[in-house]
CSV table of C-alpha atoms and ligand atoms in Angstrom, one decimal:
chain,number,residue,atom,x,y,z
A,1,UNK,CA,-28.6,-186.5,89.3
A,2,UNK,CA,-27.4,-184.5,85.9
A,3,UNK,CA,-28.6,-182.0,84.2
A,4,UNK,CA,-30.0,-183.4,80.1
A,5,UNK,CA,-31.9,-181.1,77.7
A,6,UNK,CA,-34.6,-183.6,75.1
A,7,UNK,CA,-35.4,-182.2,71.9
A,8,UNK,CA,-38.0,-183.5,69.8
A,9,UNK,CA,-38.1,-182.8,66.5
A,10,UNK,CA,-41.5,-183.2,64.3
A,11,UNK,CA,-42.4,-185.7,63.2
A,12,UNK,CA,-41.3,-187.5,67.4
A,13,UNK,CA,-44.8,-185.0,67.8
A,14,UNK,CA,-46.7,-185.3,66.0
A,15,UNK,CA,-50.1,-186.4,67.1
A,16,UNK,CA,-51.3,-187.3,70.5
A,17,UNK,CA,-50.2,-191.1,70.5
A,18,UNK,CA,-46.7,-190.2,69.8
A,19,UNK,CA,-46.4,-186.5,72.1
A,20,UNK,CA,-48.2,-189.4,75.2
A,21,UNK,CA,-44.9,-191.9,73.4
A,22,UNK,CA,-42.6,-188.5,73.9
A,23,UNK,CA,-44.0,-188.0,77.8
A,24,UNK,CA,-43.6,-191.1,79.0
A,25,UNK,CA,-40.0,-191.4,77.7
A,26,UNK,CA,-39.0,-187.8,80.1
A,27,UNK,CA,-40.6,-188.9,83.3
A,28,UNK,CA,-38.8,-191.7,83.4
A,29,UNK,CA,-35.7,-190.0,82.9
A,30,UNK,CA,-36.8,-188.1,85.4
A,31,UNK,CA,-37.7,-191.6,87.5
A,32,UNK,CA,-34.2,-192.0,86.5
A,33,UNK,CA,-32.9,-189.1,89.1
A,34,UNK,CA,-31.8,-186.7,85.7
A,35,UNK,CA,-33.4,-182.7,86.0
A,36,UNK,CA,-35.4,-182.9,82.5
A,37,UNK,CA,-35.5,-179.8,80.3
A,38,UNK,CA,-37.3,-180.2,76.9
A,39,UNK,CA,-37.6,-178.6,74.2
A,40,UNK,CA,-40.7,-179.1,71.4
A,41,UNK,CA,-40.7,-178.1,67.3
A,42,UNK,CA,-43.8,-178.2,66.1
A,43,UNK,CA,-45.4,-180.8,64.4
A,44,UNK,CA,-44.5,-182.4,61.1
A,45,UNK,CA,-45.9,-180.3,58.9
A,46,UNK,CA,-47.4,-177.5,60.5
A,47,UNK,CA,-44.8,-174.6,60.0
A,48,UNK,CA,-45.1,-175.3,56.7
A,49,UNK,CA,-48.6,-174.8,57.1
A,50,UNK,CA,-48.3,-172.0,58.5
A,51,UNK,CA,-45.8,-170.5,56.0
A,52,UNK,CA,-48.4,-171.5,53.2
A,53,UNK,CA,-51.6,-169.4,55.5
A,54,UNK,CA,-49.1,-166.7,55.5
A,55,UNK,CA,-48.5,-166.9,51.5
A,56,UNK,CA,-51.7,-167.0,51.2
A,57,UNK,CA,-52.4,-163.7,51.8
A,58,UNK,CA,-50.4,-161.5,49.9
A,59,UNK,CA,-46.6,-162.8,48.7
A,60,UNK,CA,-44.8,-161.0,50.7
A,61,UNK,CA,-46.1,-161.1,54.1
A,62,UNK,CA,-44.5,-159.0,57.0
A,63,UNK,CA,-41.7,-161.0,58.2
A,64,UNK,CA,-42.7,-159.2,62.4
A,65,UNK,CA,-46.1,-161.2,61.1
A,66,UNK,CA,-44.9,-163.6,60.2
A,67,UNK,CA,-42.4,-164.8,63.6
A,68,UNK,CA,-45.6,-164.5,65.5
A,69,UNK,CA,-47.5,-167.1,63.5
A,70,UNK,CA,-44.8,-169.6,62.9
A,71,UNK,CA,-44.1,-169.1,66.5
A,72,UNK,CA,-47.4,-170.0,67.1
A,73,UNK,CA,-46.7,-174.3,65.6
A,74,UNK,CA,-44.3,-174.7,68.8
A,75,UNK,CA,-46.7,-172.7,71.4
A,76,UNK,CA,-49.3,-176.0,70.6
A,77,UNK,CA,-46.9,-178.8,70.9
A,78,UNK,CA,-46.0,-177.7,74.8
A,79,UNK,CA,-49.2,-177.1,75.2
A,80,UNK,CA,-49.7,-181.1,74.4
A,81,UNK,CA,-47.3,-182.3,76.2
A,82,UNK,CA,-47.7,-180.7,79.4
A,83,UNK,CA,-51.2,-181.4,79.4
A,84,UNK,CA,-49.7,-185.1,78.7
A,85,UNK,CA,-47.8,-185.2,81.4
A,86,UNK,CA,-50.1,-183.2,84.3
A,87,UNK,CA,-52.2,-185.1,82.8
A,88,UNK,CA,-49.5,-189.3,83.7
A,89,UNK,CA,-49.4,-186.6,87.8
A,90,UNK,CA,-46.5,-185.0,86.4
A,91,UNK,CA,-45.7,-181.3,87.1
A,92,UNK,CA,-44.3,-179.9,83.7
A,93,UNK,CA,-44.5,-176.6,83.2
A,94,UNK,CA,-44.9,-174.7,79.3
A,95,UNK,CA,-42.6,-172.1,77.8
A,96,UNK,CA,-42.0,-170.0,75.3
A,97,UNK,CA,-39.6,-168.6,73.9
A,98,UNK,CA,-39.8,-164.9,75.4
A,99,UNK,CA,-40.9,-166.4,79.3
A,100,UNK,CA,-38.1,-169.2,79.1
A,101,UNK,CA,-35.6,-166.5,78.5
A,102,UNK,CA,-34.6,-166.2,75.4
A,103,UNK,CA,-33.5,-163.2,73.4
A,104,UNK,CA,-32.4,-162.9,70.3
A,105,UNK,CA,-30.7,-159.3,67.9
A,106,UNK,CA,-34.1,-158.6,65.5
A,107,UNK,CA,-34.0,-160.3,61.7
A,108,UNK,CA,-37.2,-162.1,61.7
A,109,UNK,CA,-37.8,-164.9,60.2
A,110,UNK,CA,-33.3,-165.4,60.6
A,111,UNK,CA,-32.8,-164.9,64.3
A,112,UNK,CA,-30.0,-165.8,66.0
A,113,UNK,CA,-29.9,-166.1,70.2
A,114,UNK,CA,-28.0,-162.9,71.9
A,115,UNK,CA,-28.6,-163.9,75.6
A,116,UNK,CA,-29.9,-166.2,77.7
A,117,UNK,CA,-31.6,-165.5,81.2
A,118,UNK,CA,-31.5,-168.9,83.1
A,119,UNK,CA,-33.1,-167.6,86.0
A,120,UNK,CA,-36.9,-168.6,84.6
A,121,UNK,CA,-35.5,-171.8,84.4
A,122,UNK,CA,-34.2,-172.7,86.5
A,123,UNK,CA,-36.4,-171.4,89.6
A,124,UNK,CA,-38.6,-173.6,87.8
A,125,UNK,CA,-36.5,-177.0,87.6
A,126,UNK,CA,-35.2,-177.0,91.7
A,127,UNK,CA,-39.3,-176.7,92.7
A,128,UNK,CA,-39.0,-180.3,90.8
A,129,UNK,CA,-40.5,-179.1,87.6
A,130,UNK,CA,-40.1,-180.3,84.0
A,131,UNK,CA,-40.2,-177.6,81.8
A,132,UNK,CA,-41.0,-177.8,78.6
A,133,UNK,CA,-39.7,-175.0,76.3
A,134,UNK,CA,-40.5,-173.7,72.5
A,135,UNK,CA,-38.0,-174.5,70.9
A,136,UNK,CA,-37.1,-171.8,67.2
A,137,UNK,CA,-38.6,-169.0,69.0
A,138,UNK,CA,-36.7,-166.0,70.8
A,139,UNK,CA,-37.6,-162.4,72.0
A,140,UNK,CA,-35.6,-159.0,70.3
A,141,UNK,CA,-34.2,-156.2,72.3
A,142,UNK,CA,-37.5,-155.0,71.4
A,143,UNK,CA,-39.9,-157.8,72.8
A,144,UNK,CA,-40.8,-158.6,69.7
A,145,UNK,CA,-41.3,-162.6,69.0
A,146,UNK,CA,-38.6,-164.3,66.9
A,147,UNK,CA,-37.8,-167.2,65.1
A,148,UNK,CA,-34.7,-169.1,64.1
A,149,UNK,CA,-34.7,-169.8,60.9
A,150,UNK,CA,-36.0,-173.4,59.9
A,151,UNK,CA,-34.7,-176.6,61.9
A,152,UNK,CA,-34.0,-173.6,64.7
A,153,UNK,CA,-35.2,-176.1,67.2
A,154,UNK,CA,-32.1,-177.7,67.7
A,155,UNK,CA,-30.3,-174.7,68.4
A,156,UNK,CA,-32.6,-173.9,71.1
A,157,UNK,CA,-32.4,-177.2,72.2
A,158,UNK,CA,-28.3,-176.8,72.1
A,159,UNK,CA,-28.0,-173.3,73.2
A,160,UNK,CA,-29.4,-173.5,76.5
A,161,UNK,CA,-27.6,-177.1,77.2
A,162,UNK,CA,-24.8,-174.6,76.9
A,163,UNK,CA,-26.6,-171.7,78.5
A,164,UNK,CA,-27.4,-174.4,82.2
A,165,UNK,CA,-23.9,-176.1,81.9
A,166,UNK,CA,-26.7,-179.3,80.9
A,167,UNK,CA,-24.4,-182.6,80.6
A,168,UNK,CA,-25.7,-183.3,77.7
A,169,UNK,CA,-27.9,-182.9,74.6
A,170,UNK,CA,-29.7,-185.4,73.4
A,171,UNK,CA,-31.2,-184.6,69.9
A,172,UNK,CA,-34.5,-187.4,69.5
A,173,UNK,CA,-35.5,-187.5,66.5
A,174,UNK,CA,-37.0,-190.1,63.5
A,175,UNK,CA,-33.9,-191.7,62.9
A,176,UNK,CA,-31.1,-194.2,64.9
A,177,UNK,CA,-28.2,-190.7,64.8
A,178,UNK,CA,-26.2,-189.1,62.2
A,179,UNK,CA,-25.4,-191.7,59.1
A,180,UNK,CA,-22.3,-191.4,57.0
A,181,UNK,CA,-25.7,-189.7,54.2
A,182,UNK,CA,-28.8,-189.6,54.6
A,183,UNK,CA,-30.7,-192.8,55.5
A,184,UNK,CA,-33.5,-192.0,53.6
A,185,UNK,CA,-31.8,-192.8,50.1
A,186,UNK,CA,-29.0,-194.6,50.5
A,187,UNK,CA,-30.5,-198.1,52.1
A,188,UNK,CA,-26.3,-198.3,52.7
A,189,UNK,CA,-26.0,-195.6,54.7
A,190,UNK,CA,-24.4,-196.7,57.8
A,191,UNK,CA,-25.0,-195.5,61.7
A,192,UNK,CA,-21.7,-193.1,63.4
A,193,UNK,CA,-20.7,-194.2,66.6
A,194,UNK,CA,-19.3,-190.5,67.3
A,195,UNK,CA,-19.1,-187.4,64.7
A,196,UNK,CA,-16.3,-184.9,65.3
A,197,UNK,CA,-17.8,-180.9,66.0
A,198,UNK,CA,-15.7,-179.9,62.8
A,199,UNK,CA,-17.6,-183.1,60.9
A,200,UNK,CA,-20.5,-182.5,61.8
A,201,UNK,CA,-20.1,-178.7,61.0
A,202,UNK,CA,-19.4,-179.5,57.2
A,203,UNK,CA,-22.0,-181.7,57.7
A,204,UNK,CA,-25.0,-179.7,58.4
A,205,UNK,CA,-23.7,-176.9,56.3
A,206,UNK,CA,-23.3,-179.1,52.6
A,207,UNK,CA,-27.5,-180.0,53.7
A,208,UNK,CA,-27.6,-182.8,55.9
A,209,UNK,CA,-30.3,-181.4,57.9
A,210,UNK,CA,-30.5,-184.7,60.7
A,211,UNK,CA,-29.0,-181.3,62.5
A,212,UNK,CA,-29.0,-177.6,62.6
A,213,UNK,CA,-26.0,-175.9,61.5
A,214,UNK,CA,-25.9,-173.1,64.2
A,215,UNK,CA,-26.4,-176.0,66.8
A,216,UNK,CA,-23.1,-178.1,66.5
A,217,UNK,CA,-21.8,-174.2,66.6
A,218,UNK,CA,-23.1,-174.0,69.7
A,219,UNK,CA,-21.7,-177.3,71.0
A,220,UNK,CA,-18.0,-177.1,69.6
A,221,UNK,CA,-18.1,-173.1,70.9
A,222,UNK,CA,-19.5,-174.8,74.8
A,223,UNK,CA,-18.3,-177.9,74.5
A,224,UNK,CA,-21.5,-179.8,74.7
A,225,UNK,CA,-21.7,-183.1,74.0
A,226,UNK,CA,-24.5,-183.4,71.4
A,227,UNK,CA,-26.0,-187.0,71.2
A,228,UNK,CA,-28.6,-187.4,68.6
A,229,UNK,CA,-31.1,-190.5,69.1
A,230,UNK,CA,-34.0,-191.6,67.8
A,231,UNK,CA,-37.7,-191.1,69.5
A,232,UNK,CA,-39.1,-194.3,67.9
A,233,UNK,CA,-37.0,-196.5,69.6
A,234,UNK,CA,-34.3,-197.4,71.9
A,235,UNK,CA,-30.6,-198.0,69.8
A,236,UNK,CA,-27.9,-196.2,70.8
A,237,UNK,CA,-27.2,-192.7,68.7
A,238,UNK,CA,-24.7,-190.8,67.7
A,239,UNK,CA,-22.3,-188.1,69.7
A,240,UNK,CA,-21.0,-185.4,67.7
A,241,UNK,CA,-17.8,-184.3,70.5
A,242,UNK,CA,-14.5,-183.2,70.1
A,243,UNK,CA,-12.1,-184.9,67.8
A,244,UNK,CA,-10.5,-187.8,69.7
A,245,UNK,CA,-8.2,-191.1,69.3
A,246,UNK,CA,-11.4,-193.8,69.2
A,247,UNK,CA,-13.0,-191.8,66.5
A,248,UNK,CA,-12.4,-192.9,63.1
A,249,UNK,CA,-9.7,-192.2,61.2
A,250,UNK,CA,-11.0,-192.1,58.3
A,251,UNK,CA,-11.0,-190.1,55.0
A,252,UNK,CA,-14.3,-190.2,54.1
A,253,UNK,CA,-16.9,-189.6,56.8
A,254,UNK,CA,-19.7,-189.0,54.8
A,255,UNK,CA,-21.3,-187.1,51.8
A,256,UNK,CA,-24.2,-184.7,51.8
A,257,UNK,CA,-26.4,-183.4,48.8
A,258,UNK,CA,-27.9,-180.2,48.9
A,259,UNK,CA,-30.6,-179.0,46.5
A,260,UNK,CA,-32.0,-175.6,47.6
A,261,UNK,CA,-29.7,-173.8,46.1
A,262,UNK,CA,-29.2,-172.3,42.2
A,263,UNK,CA,-27.2,-171.1,39.7
A,264,UNK,CA,-26.2,-168.1,38.8
A,265,UNK,CA,-24.3,-166.3,35.3
A,266,UNK,CA,-22.8,-163.4,34.5
A,267,UNK,CA,-21.1,-163.2,30.8
A,268,UNK,CA,-18.9,-160.4,29.6
A,269,UNK,CA,-18.1,-158.2,32.7
A,270,UNK,CA,-14.6,-156.6,31.8
A,271,UNK,CA,-11.4,-158.0,33.6
A,272,UNK,CA,-10.3,-155.9,35.8
A,273,UNK,CA,-10.3,-154.8,39.6
A,274,UNK,CA,-13.4,-153.6,40.7
A,275,UNK,CA,-15.9,-156.0,39.2
A,276,UNK,CA,-15.9,-158.9,41.5
A,277,UNK,CA,-16.6,-155.9,44.2
A,278,UNK,CA,-19.5,-154.6,41.9
A,279,UNK,CA,-21.7,-157.3,41.1
A,280,UNK,CA,-21.6,-158.8,44.9
A,281,UNK,CA,-22.6,-155.2,46.4
A,282,UNK,CA,-26.3,-154.8,45.2
A,283,UNK,CA,-26.3,-158.8,46.2
A,284,UNK,CA,-25.5,-158.3,49.8
A,285,UNK,CA,-27.4,-154.9,50.0
A,286,UNK,CA,-30.4,-156.7,49.3
A,287,UNK,CA,-28.8,-160.2,52.1
A,288,UNK,CA,-28.8,-162.3,49.6
A,289,UNK,CA,-25.7,-164.9,51.0
A,290,UNK,CA,-23.7,-166.3,48.1
A,291,UNK,CA,-22.1,-169.8,48.1
A,292,UNK,CA,-19.6,-171.2,45.7
A,293,UNK,CA,-18.0,-168.1,43.7
A,294,UNK,CA,-16.2,-169.1,40.0
A,295,UNK,CA,-14.6,-167.0,37.9
A,296,UNK,CA,-13.0,-167.4,34.0
A,297,UNK,CA,-12.1,-166.5,30.8
A,298,UNK,CA,-15.4,-165.2,28.9
A,299,UNK,CA,-13.7,-166.0,25.3
A,300,UNK,CA,-13.1,-162.6,24.8
A,301,UNK,CA,-10.1,-161.0,24.9
A,302,UNK,CA,-10.6,-158.7,28.4
A,303,UNK,CA,-13.4,-159.5,29.1
A,304,UNK,CA,-14.9,-162.7,32.1
A,305,UNK,CA,-17.7,-165.0,33.4
A,306,UNK,CA,-18.7,-164.3,37.3
A,307,UNK,CA,-20.6,-167.7,38.6
A,308,UNK,CA,-22.0,-168.4,42.1
A,309,UNK,CA,-25.0,-170.1,43.7
A,310,UNK,CA,-27.3,-168.1,45.9
A,311,UNK,CA,-30.1,-170.1,48.0
A,312,UNK,CA,-33.3,-171.3,45.6
A,313,UNK,CA,-35.9,-168.5,47.3
A,314,UNK,CA,-33.8,-166.3,46.2
A,315,UNK,CA,-32.8,-167.1,42.9
A,316,UNK,CA,-35.0,-165.0,40.7
A,317,UNK,CA,-34.3,-162.2,43.1
A,318,UNK,CA,-30.6,-162.8,42.2
A,319,UNK,CA,-31.3,-162.5,37.9
A,320,UNK,CA,-33.3,-159.4,39.0
A,321,UNK,CA,-30.8,-157.2,41.1
A,322,UNK,CA,-27.8,-159.0,38.1
A,323,UNK,CA,-30.0,-157.9,34.7
A,324,UNK,CA,-29.5,-154.5,36.1
A,325,UNK,CA,-25.8,-154.3,36.5
A,326,UNK,CA,-25.3,-156.6,32.6
A,327,UNK,CA,-27.2,-153.5,31.1
A,328,UNK,CA,-23.6,-151.3,32.3
A,329,UNK,CA,-21.5,-153.5,30.5
A,330,UNK,CA,-21.1,-154.0,26.4
A,331,UNK,CA,-23.2,-157.7,25.8
A,332,UNK,CA,-23.7,-159.1,29.3
A,333,UNK,CA,-25.9,-161.6,30.0
A,334,UNK,CA,-27.2,-163.0,32.4
A,335,UNK,CA,-28.0,-166.4,32.9
A,336,UNK,CA,-30.2,-168.7,35.6
A,337,UNK,CA,-30.4,-172.6,36.5
A,338,UNK,CA,-32.5,-173.7,39.5
A,339,UNK,CA,-32.2,-176.9,39.1
A,340,UNK,CA,-29.1,-177.4,40.7
A,341,UNK,CA,-27.9,-179.8,43.7
A,342,UNK,CA,-24.5,-179.6,45.7
A,343,UNK,CA,-22.6,-183.0,46.4
A,344,UNK,CA,-20.2,-183.4,49.2
A,345,UNK,CA,-17.9,-185.8,50.3
A,346,UNK,CA,-16.8,-185.0,53.7
A,347,UNK,CA,-13.5,-186.2,56.3
A,348,UNK,CA,-11.8,-184.9,58.4
A,349,UNK,CA,-8.6,-187.2,56.9
A,350,UNK,CA,-8.6,-185.4,53.3
A,351,UNK,CA,-6.1,-183.4,56.0
A,352,UNK,CA,-3.7,-185.9,55.6
A,353,UNK,CA,-4.8,-187.9,52.3
A,354,UNK,CA,-4.7,-187.1,48.4
A,355,UNK,CA,-6.6,-188.1,45.5
A,356,UNK,CA,-10.5,-187.9,46.6
A,357,UNK,CA,-11.0,-185.6,44.7
A,358,UNK,CA,-9.7,-187.8,41.7
A,359,UNK,CA,-11.8,-190.5,43.1
A,360,UNK,CA,-15.0,-188.6,43.2
A,361,UNK,CA,-15.0,-187.0,39.7
A,362,UNK,CA,-13.8,-190.8,38.2
A,363,UNK,CA,-17.1,-192.0,40.3
A,364,UNK,CA,-19.2,-188.8,38.5
A,365,UNK,CA,-17.9,-189.6,35.1
A,366,UNK,CA,-18.6,-193.6,34.8
A,367,UNK,CA,-22.7,-192.3,35.2
A,368,UNK,CA,-22.0,-189.4,32.6
A,369,UNK,CA,-23.1,-186.9,35.4
A,370,UNK,CA,-21.6,-183.5,34.8
A,371,UNK,CA,-19.7,-181.3,37.0
A,372,UNK,CA,-20.4,-177.5,37.0
A,373,UNK,CA,-18.7,-176.1,39.7
A,374,UNK,CA,-16.5,-177.5,42.3
A,375,UNK,CA,-15.4,-176.1,45.4
A,376,UNK,CA,-13.2,-177.7,48.0
A,377,UNK,CA,-12.5,-177.2,51.8
A,378,UNK,CA,-8.9,-178.3,54.8
A,379,UNK,CA,-11.8,-181.5,55.1
A,380,UNK,CA,-15.1,-181.6,52.3
A,381,UNK,CA,-15.1,-181.6,48.3
A,382,UNK,CA,-17.7,-179.9,46.6
A,383,UNK,CA,-19.5,-180.7,43.0
A,384,UNK,CA,-22.7,-178.9,41.4
A,385,UNK,CA,-24.1,-181.4,39.5
A,386,UNK,CA,-28.2,-181.8,37.8
A,387,UNK,CA,-30.2,-181.6,40.2
A,388,UNK,CA,-32.1,-184.9,39.4
A,389,UNK,CA,-28.9,-186.8,39.8
A,390,UNK,CA,-28.7,-185.8,43.6
A,391,UNK,CA,-29.6,-189.3,44.7
A,392,UNK,CA,-27.8,-191.5,41.6
A,393,UNK,CA,-24.2,-189.1,42.9
A,394,UNK,CA,-24.9,-189.9,46.5
A,395,UNK,CA,-25.8,-193.9,46.4
A,396,UNK,CA,-22.6,-194.2,43.7
A,397,UNK,CA,-20.1,-191.8,46.4
A,398,UNK,CA,-21.6,-193.7,49.0
A,399,UNK,CA,-20.6,-196.9,46.6
A,400,UNK,CA,-17.1,-195.4,45.8
A,401,UNK,CA,-16.3,-194.8,48.8
A,402,UNK,CA,-16.8,-198.0,50.6
A,403,UNK,CA,-19.3,-195.5,53.6
A,404,UNK,CA,-21.1,-199.4,53.9
A,405,UNK,CA,-18.1,-201.0,55.8
A,406,UNK,CA,-17.3,-200.4,59.5
A,407,UNK,CA,-13.9,-199.0,60.3
A,408,UNK,CA,-12.2,-200.6,62.0
A,409,UNK,CA,-9.1,-199.1,63.1
A,410,UNK,CA,-5.6,-200.5,63.1
A,411,UNK,CA,-3.7,-202.1,66.4
A,412,UNK,CA,-1.7,-199.7,68.5
A,413,UNK,CA,1.6,-201.1,67.7
A,414,UNK,CA,4.2,-199.6,70.7
A,415,UNK,CA,7.1,-197.5,70.0
A,416,UNK,CA,10.1,-196.3,72.1
A,417,UNK,CA,12.7,-194.3,71.2
A,418,UNK,CA,15.8,-195.0,72.0
A,419,UNK,CA,18.5,-193.7,73.5
A,420,UNK,CA,22.0,-194.0,71.3
B,501,ADP,P1,-36.4,-183.7,63.1
B,501,ADP,O1,-37.7,-183.3,63.0
B,501,ADP,O2,-36.2,-184.8,64.3
B,501,ADP,O3,-35.6,-182.0,63.2
B,501,ADP,P2,-35.2,-183.6,60.6
B,501,ADP,O4,-36.3,-183.9,59.0
B,501,ADP,O5,-35.1,-181.7,61.1
B,501,ADP,O6,-35.8,-184.2,61.8
B,501,ADP,O7,-33.9,-184.3,60.5
B,501,ADP,C1,-34.2,-185.6,60.3
B,501,ADP,C2,-34.0,-186.5,58.8
B,501,ADP,O8,-32.5,-186.3,58.4
B,501,ADP,C3,-33.4,-187.6,58.7
B,501,ADP,O9,-35.1,-187.7,58.6
B,501,ADP,C4,-33.1,-187.6,57.5
B,501,ADP,O10,-34.2,-187.9,55.6
B,501,ADP,C5,-32.3,-186.7,57.3
B,501,ADP,N1,-30.7,-186.4,56.9
B,501,ADP,C6,-29.8,-185.9,56.5
B,501,ADP,N2,-28.5,-186.6,55.8
B,501,ADP,C7,-28.6,-187.4,57.4
B,501,ADP,C8,-27.4,-188.1,57.9
B,501,ADP,N3,-26.0,-188.1,57.1
B,501,ADP,N4,-28.0,-188.7,59.6
B,501,ADP,C9,-28.6,-189.1,59.8
B,501,ADP,N5,-30.0,-188.0,58.8
B,501,ADP,C10,-29.9,-187.1,57.6
B,502,LIG,N1,-40.6,-175.6,63.7
B,502,LIG,C1,-39.5,-175.3,62.4
B,502,LIG,C2,-39.9,-175.7,61.4
B,502,LIG,O1,-40.3,-176.9,61.1
B,502,LIG,C3,-38.4,-175.7,63.8
B,502,LIG,C4,-38.2,-177.0,63.6
B,502,LIG,O2,-38.8,-178.4,64.1
B,502,LIG,O3,-36.9,-177.2,64.0
B,502,LIG,O4,-38.9,-175.6,60.4
B,503,MG,MG1,-34.0,-180.4,62.3
């Protein structure tokens, strides 16, 4: 008997028909002899609707109360789901984050899981019940309800799988697995059979929202096999696991895009020690996460420009903070550009192959797409471009790196080291 954690996303439980369909799927799995813990998201569009409700009351709603509000989305689905299961005559039990013992720190809206008490879920499983847990939520040391950040139900599921020692964590969504790029913007996107945690981490952090970044971190840390599948059919999905010999040994495995960042530049700051720290200190104090940073000459001797990107929702706030900083320097200005996108090429094979950057730059140049910033890591190259070219850039890069073509590993060659 295996222990399986299954997570269903918003579109998978969007309405009564879908909830009943998923309930039947879960029942089938249980009847096959497995113990099942189900993690559910809010119904599609529900969390957005709740965010809007809060913002209609005031422009800056209290974060603690917003978490109380947002957590109701998942609470509704677990109740509806258990109503469906019980109507089928199945013993299922719904559990909120609190009831399931999911403890977090106290960062409302962006809480991190600190501990999971497995006993409450284990007890119910031993009673032969199907346990249905609300994703995306937990509670802090003071008993406040917290939420894990948008898309966080994936993280609830993988963290639970790790804590319960589950055999696999299955993430059911509206596409058949992890693709070479977002299949909803590139018709040639190809489903991957397997992907390493490392590549999936880069894909998720660079914008492939199919898995929440922190769920992949949990999977990698605790070695949880993650299977990404569709809840709409029975097609085989994608296994996220440790890098192994059978994995596609391609140079580039995926392309991502992210439109959720904005660019800011502070011009003509003195080019001397301590200035970068002075620029970024108030930004860190406001808990703003900075992504790409580039510093270069400003054209005026002894002065420099610093450019970086931040999440779009804090772009305006960042500009205001920088304007304060700029007022201390002569002729320093702040320039903002919210209409940017980050397009990234990702692949483990880049560690040992050169030429990927040149191919990426050539491909964008052929389409007349201007590159505004560049960042690289061992297995990724990212370019900041105009937001309006994001989809085009993804498609032409997907073609240039021939990601639509199935990869066939060369036949293995037997070698033997002869002794002199
Ligand atoms: P859920 O509501 O099930 O959590 P999400 O909307 O969060 O689903 O994630 C699934 C979506 O991720 C897909 O519909 C697809 O548009 C998007 N996506 C982006 N990049 C990829 C990729 N490389 N592979 C698969 N899906 C991707
Ligand atoms: N309901 C939350 C959201 O929409 C969490 C999730 O779906 O994973 O972000
Ligand atoms: Mg999601």
